[in-house]
Short mmCIF file of C-alpha atoms in Angstrom, two decimals:
data_model
loop_
_atom_site.label_atom_id
_atom_site.label_comp_id
_atom_site.label_asym_id
_atom_site.label_seq_id
_atom_site.Cartn_x
_atom_site.Cartn_y
_atom_site.Cartn_z
CA MET A 300 -0.87 9.06 34.01
CA SER A 301 2.60 10.53 33.78
CA CYS A 302 5.87 8.72 34.28
CA PRO A 303 8.34 11.49 35.17
CA SER A 304 11.73 9.77 35.11
CA THR A 305 11.04 6.37 33.56
CA VAL A 306 9.42 5.05 30.47
CA CYS A 307 5.73 4.24 30.91
CA THR A 308 5.04 0.55 30.48
CA PRO A 309 1.77 -1.32 30.94
CA HIS A 310 3.36 -2.92 34.02
CA SER A 311 4.25 0.41 35.65
CA ILE A 312 0.87 1.97 34.81
CA ALA A 313 -1.05 -0.98 36.29
CA SER A 314 1.18 -1.04 39.40
CA LYS A 315 0.55 2.66 40.07
CA ARG A 316 -3.20 2.23 39.68
CA PHE A 317 -3.38 -0.79 41.98
CA ALA A 318 -1.10 0.94 44.53
CA ALA A 319 -4.01 3.24 45.38
CA ARG A 320 -5.89 0.24 46.86
CA LEU A 321 -3.23 -2.40 47.55
CA ILE A 322 0.06 -2.34 49.45
CA ASN A 323 3.04 -3.30 47.25
CA PRO A 324 1.04 -4.79 44.39
CA GLU A 325 2.73 -7.33 42.12
CA VAL A 326 1.43 -6.98 38.59
CA THR A 327 2.07 -9.20 35.61
CA VAL A 328 0.97 -7.98 32.18
CA ILE A 329 0.40 -10.59 29.47
CA PRO A 330 -0.42 -9.12 26.06
CA THR A 331 -3.08 -11.11 24.25
CA LEU A 332 -2.78 -9.42 20.86
CA VAL A 333 0.60 -8.27 19.59
CA ARG A 334 0.88 -6.46 16.27
CA GLN A 335 3.02 -8.45 13.88
CA PRO A 336 5.81 -6.51 12.15
CA THR A 337 5.01 -5.77 8.51
CA VAL A 338 6.47 -4.17 5.41
CA PHE A 339 4.41 -2.12 2.95
CA VAL A 340 4.89 -2.44 -0.81
CA LEU A 341 3.35 0.45 -2.76
CA GLY A 342 3.45 1.97 -6.22
CA ASP A 343 3.63 0.20 -9.55
CA VAL A 344 3.49 -3.38 -8.34
CA LYS A 345 0.76 -5.81 -9.34
CA SER A 346 -0.81 -6.00 -5.89
CA PRO A 347 0.21 -3.15 -3.53
CA GLN A 348 -0.15 -4.55 -0.02
CA GLN A 349 1.07 -5.00 3.51
CA VAL A 350 3.41 -8.00 3.75
CA PRO A 351 4.44 -9.86 6.94
CA TYR A 352 8.05 -9.04 7.80
CA ARG A 353 8.77 -12.68 8.65
CA SER A 354 8.02 -13.64 5.04
CA ALA A 355 9.77 -10.69 3.41
CA GLN A 356 13.05 -9.66 4.98
CA THR A 357 14.58 -8.49 1.70
CA ALA A 358 13.23 -6.09 -0.89
CA LEU A 359 13.11 -8.89 -3.49
CA GLN A 360 10.93 -11.07 -1.24
CA ALA A 361 8.55 -8.20 -0.45
CA ILE A 362 8.15 -7.15 -4.09
CA GLY A 363 7.65 -10.80 -5.05
CA MET A 364 4.89 -11.19 -2.47
CA ALA A 365 3.22 -8.09 -3.93
CA GLY A 366 3.05 -9.78 -7.32
CA GLY A 367 6.17 -8.25 -8.84
CA PHE A 368 6.54 -5.14 -10.95
CA GLN A 369 3.92 -3.86 -13.35
CA ARG A 370 5.16 -3.15 -16.85
CA SER A 371 5.13 0.57 -16.01
CA GLY A 372 7.16 0.13 -12.79
CA SER A 373 10.68 1.51 -12.72
CA GLU A 374 12.97 -1.21 -11.38
CA SER A 375 15.95 1.14 -11.20
CA ASP A 376 14.28 3.82 -9.03
CA VAL A 377 12.86 1.77 -6.13
CA THR A 378 13.05 3.58 -2.78
CA ILE A 379 12.67 2.42 0.81
CA ILE A 380 10.95 4.88 3.13
CA ARG A 381 11.98 4.32 6.73
CA LEU A 382 11.34 6.07 10.04
CA SER A 383 14.73 6.90 11.57
CA ARG A 384 15.57 6.68 15.27
CA ASP A 385 15.04 10.44 15.70
CA GLY A 386 11.52 10.25 14.20
CA VAL A 387 12.30 11.60 10.72
CA LEU A 388 11.27 9.79 7.53
CA GLU A 389 14.22 8.83 5.35
CA ALA A 390 14.08 7.98 1.65
CA ILE A 391 16.70 5.33 0.92
CA PRO A 392 17.16 4.59 -2.79
CA ILE A 393 18.17 1.03 -3.65
CA ASN A 394 21.44 1.34 -5.55
CA VAL A 395 21.39 -0.73 -8.71
CA GLU A 396 25.04 -0.92 -9.69
CA ALA A 397 25.04 -4.11 -11.76
CA SER A 398 24.05 -3.62 -15.37
CA GLY A 399 21.76 -5.73 -17.46
CA GLN A 400 18.49 -7.41 -16.67
CA PRO A 401 19.56 -9.17 -13.42
CA GLY A 402 21.10 -5.98 -11.96
CA PRO A 403 18.03 -4.68 -10.08
CA TYR A 404 17.11 -8.15 -8.84
CA LEU A 405 20.57 -8.71 -7.39
CA ALA A 406 20.35 -5.35 -5.59
CA PHE A 407 16.88 -6.17 -4.21
CA ALA A 408 18.03 -9.61 -3.02
CA VAL A 409 20.75 -8.11 -0.80
CA THR A 410 18.71 -5.13 0.49
CA GLN A 411 17.64 -5.98 4.04
CA LEU A 412 14.38 -4.49 5.28
CA GLN A 413 13.26 -3.45 8.75
CA PRO A 414 9.77 -3.74 10.22
CA ASP A 415 7.40 -0.98 9.03
CA ASP A 416 9.52 -0.11 5.98
CA VAL A 417 7.67 1.17 2.93
CA ILE A 418 8.96 0.03 -0.45
CA PHE A 419 7.87 2.44 -3.17
CA VAL A 420 8.10 1.46 -6.84
CA PRO A 421 7.64 4.59 -8.99
CA GLU A 422 6.25 4.72 -12.49
CA HIS A 423 8.84 4.49 -15.27
CA GLY A 424 9.51 7.71 -17.22
CA ARG A 425 8.22 6.20 -20.47
CA ALA A 426 4.98 5.20 -18.76
CA GLN A 427 4.54 8.75 -17.51
CA VAL A 428 4.84 10.10 -21.07
CA VAL A 429 2.38 7.52 -22.38
CA ARG A 430 -0.09 8.29 -19.58
CA PHE A 431 0.27 12.04 -20.21
CA PHE A 432 -0.32 11.53 -23.93
CA ASP A 433 -3.36 9.36 -23.23
CA GLU A 434 -4.94 11.63 -20.60
CA ILE A 435 -4.16 15.05 -22.09
CA ILE A 436 -4.32 14.43 -25.83
CA LEU A 437 -6.12 11.20 -26.77
CA ARG A 438 -9.05 11.21 -24.33
CA PRO A 439 -10.07 14.83 -24.95
CA ALA A 440 -9.76 14.30 -28.71
CA GLN A 441 -11.84 11.13 -28.46
CA LEU A 442 -14.52 12.96 -26.46
CA PHE A 443 -14.54 15.81 -29.00
CA ILE A 444 -14.94 13.41 -31.94
CA THR A 445 -17.68 11.49 -30.15
CA TYR A 446 -19.50 14.77 -29.38
CA LYS A 447 -19.28 15.86 -33.05
CA LEU A 448 -20.63 12.48 -34.23
CA TYR A 449 -23.61 12.73 -31.85
CA GLN A 450 -24.35 16.23 -33.14
CA GLN A 451 -24.57 14.89 -36.69
CA LEU A 452 -27.16 12.28 -35.73
#
């Protein structure tokens, strides 16, 4: 059903459908299940998950509900991914201006979230090097040594 000049609402759709059989129908729509606003915490956190927006209105609260950072998580490169009003995804880095250990946590505590935001915690640069070394050098070498030992048996 098309709504040419107005926004389609459940009320207007139901009214138009009942108008085919009734004269001046009065329709009341009562939603029985409403999706609760949420925030998504992804990346190098202990428990990536969907978090209720009511419980996590700042980045610090959302990351805390996801179990906090993993050791490999980069606290200084956290980004919020948000759908803008014109339908384009925006990547909004959280600016960590304070130095020292409490710096990122102070920035996260004042960063307000919006429903359906995605908080992405990337892997720290050091962790990427360690993972590369493990996956590209150590594992193949370990497989090669294991293969050679089995050949000798």
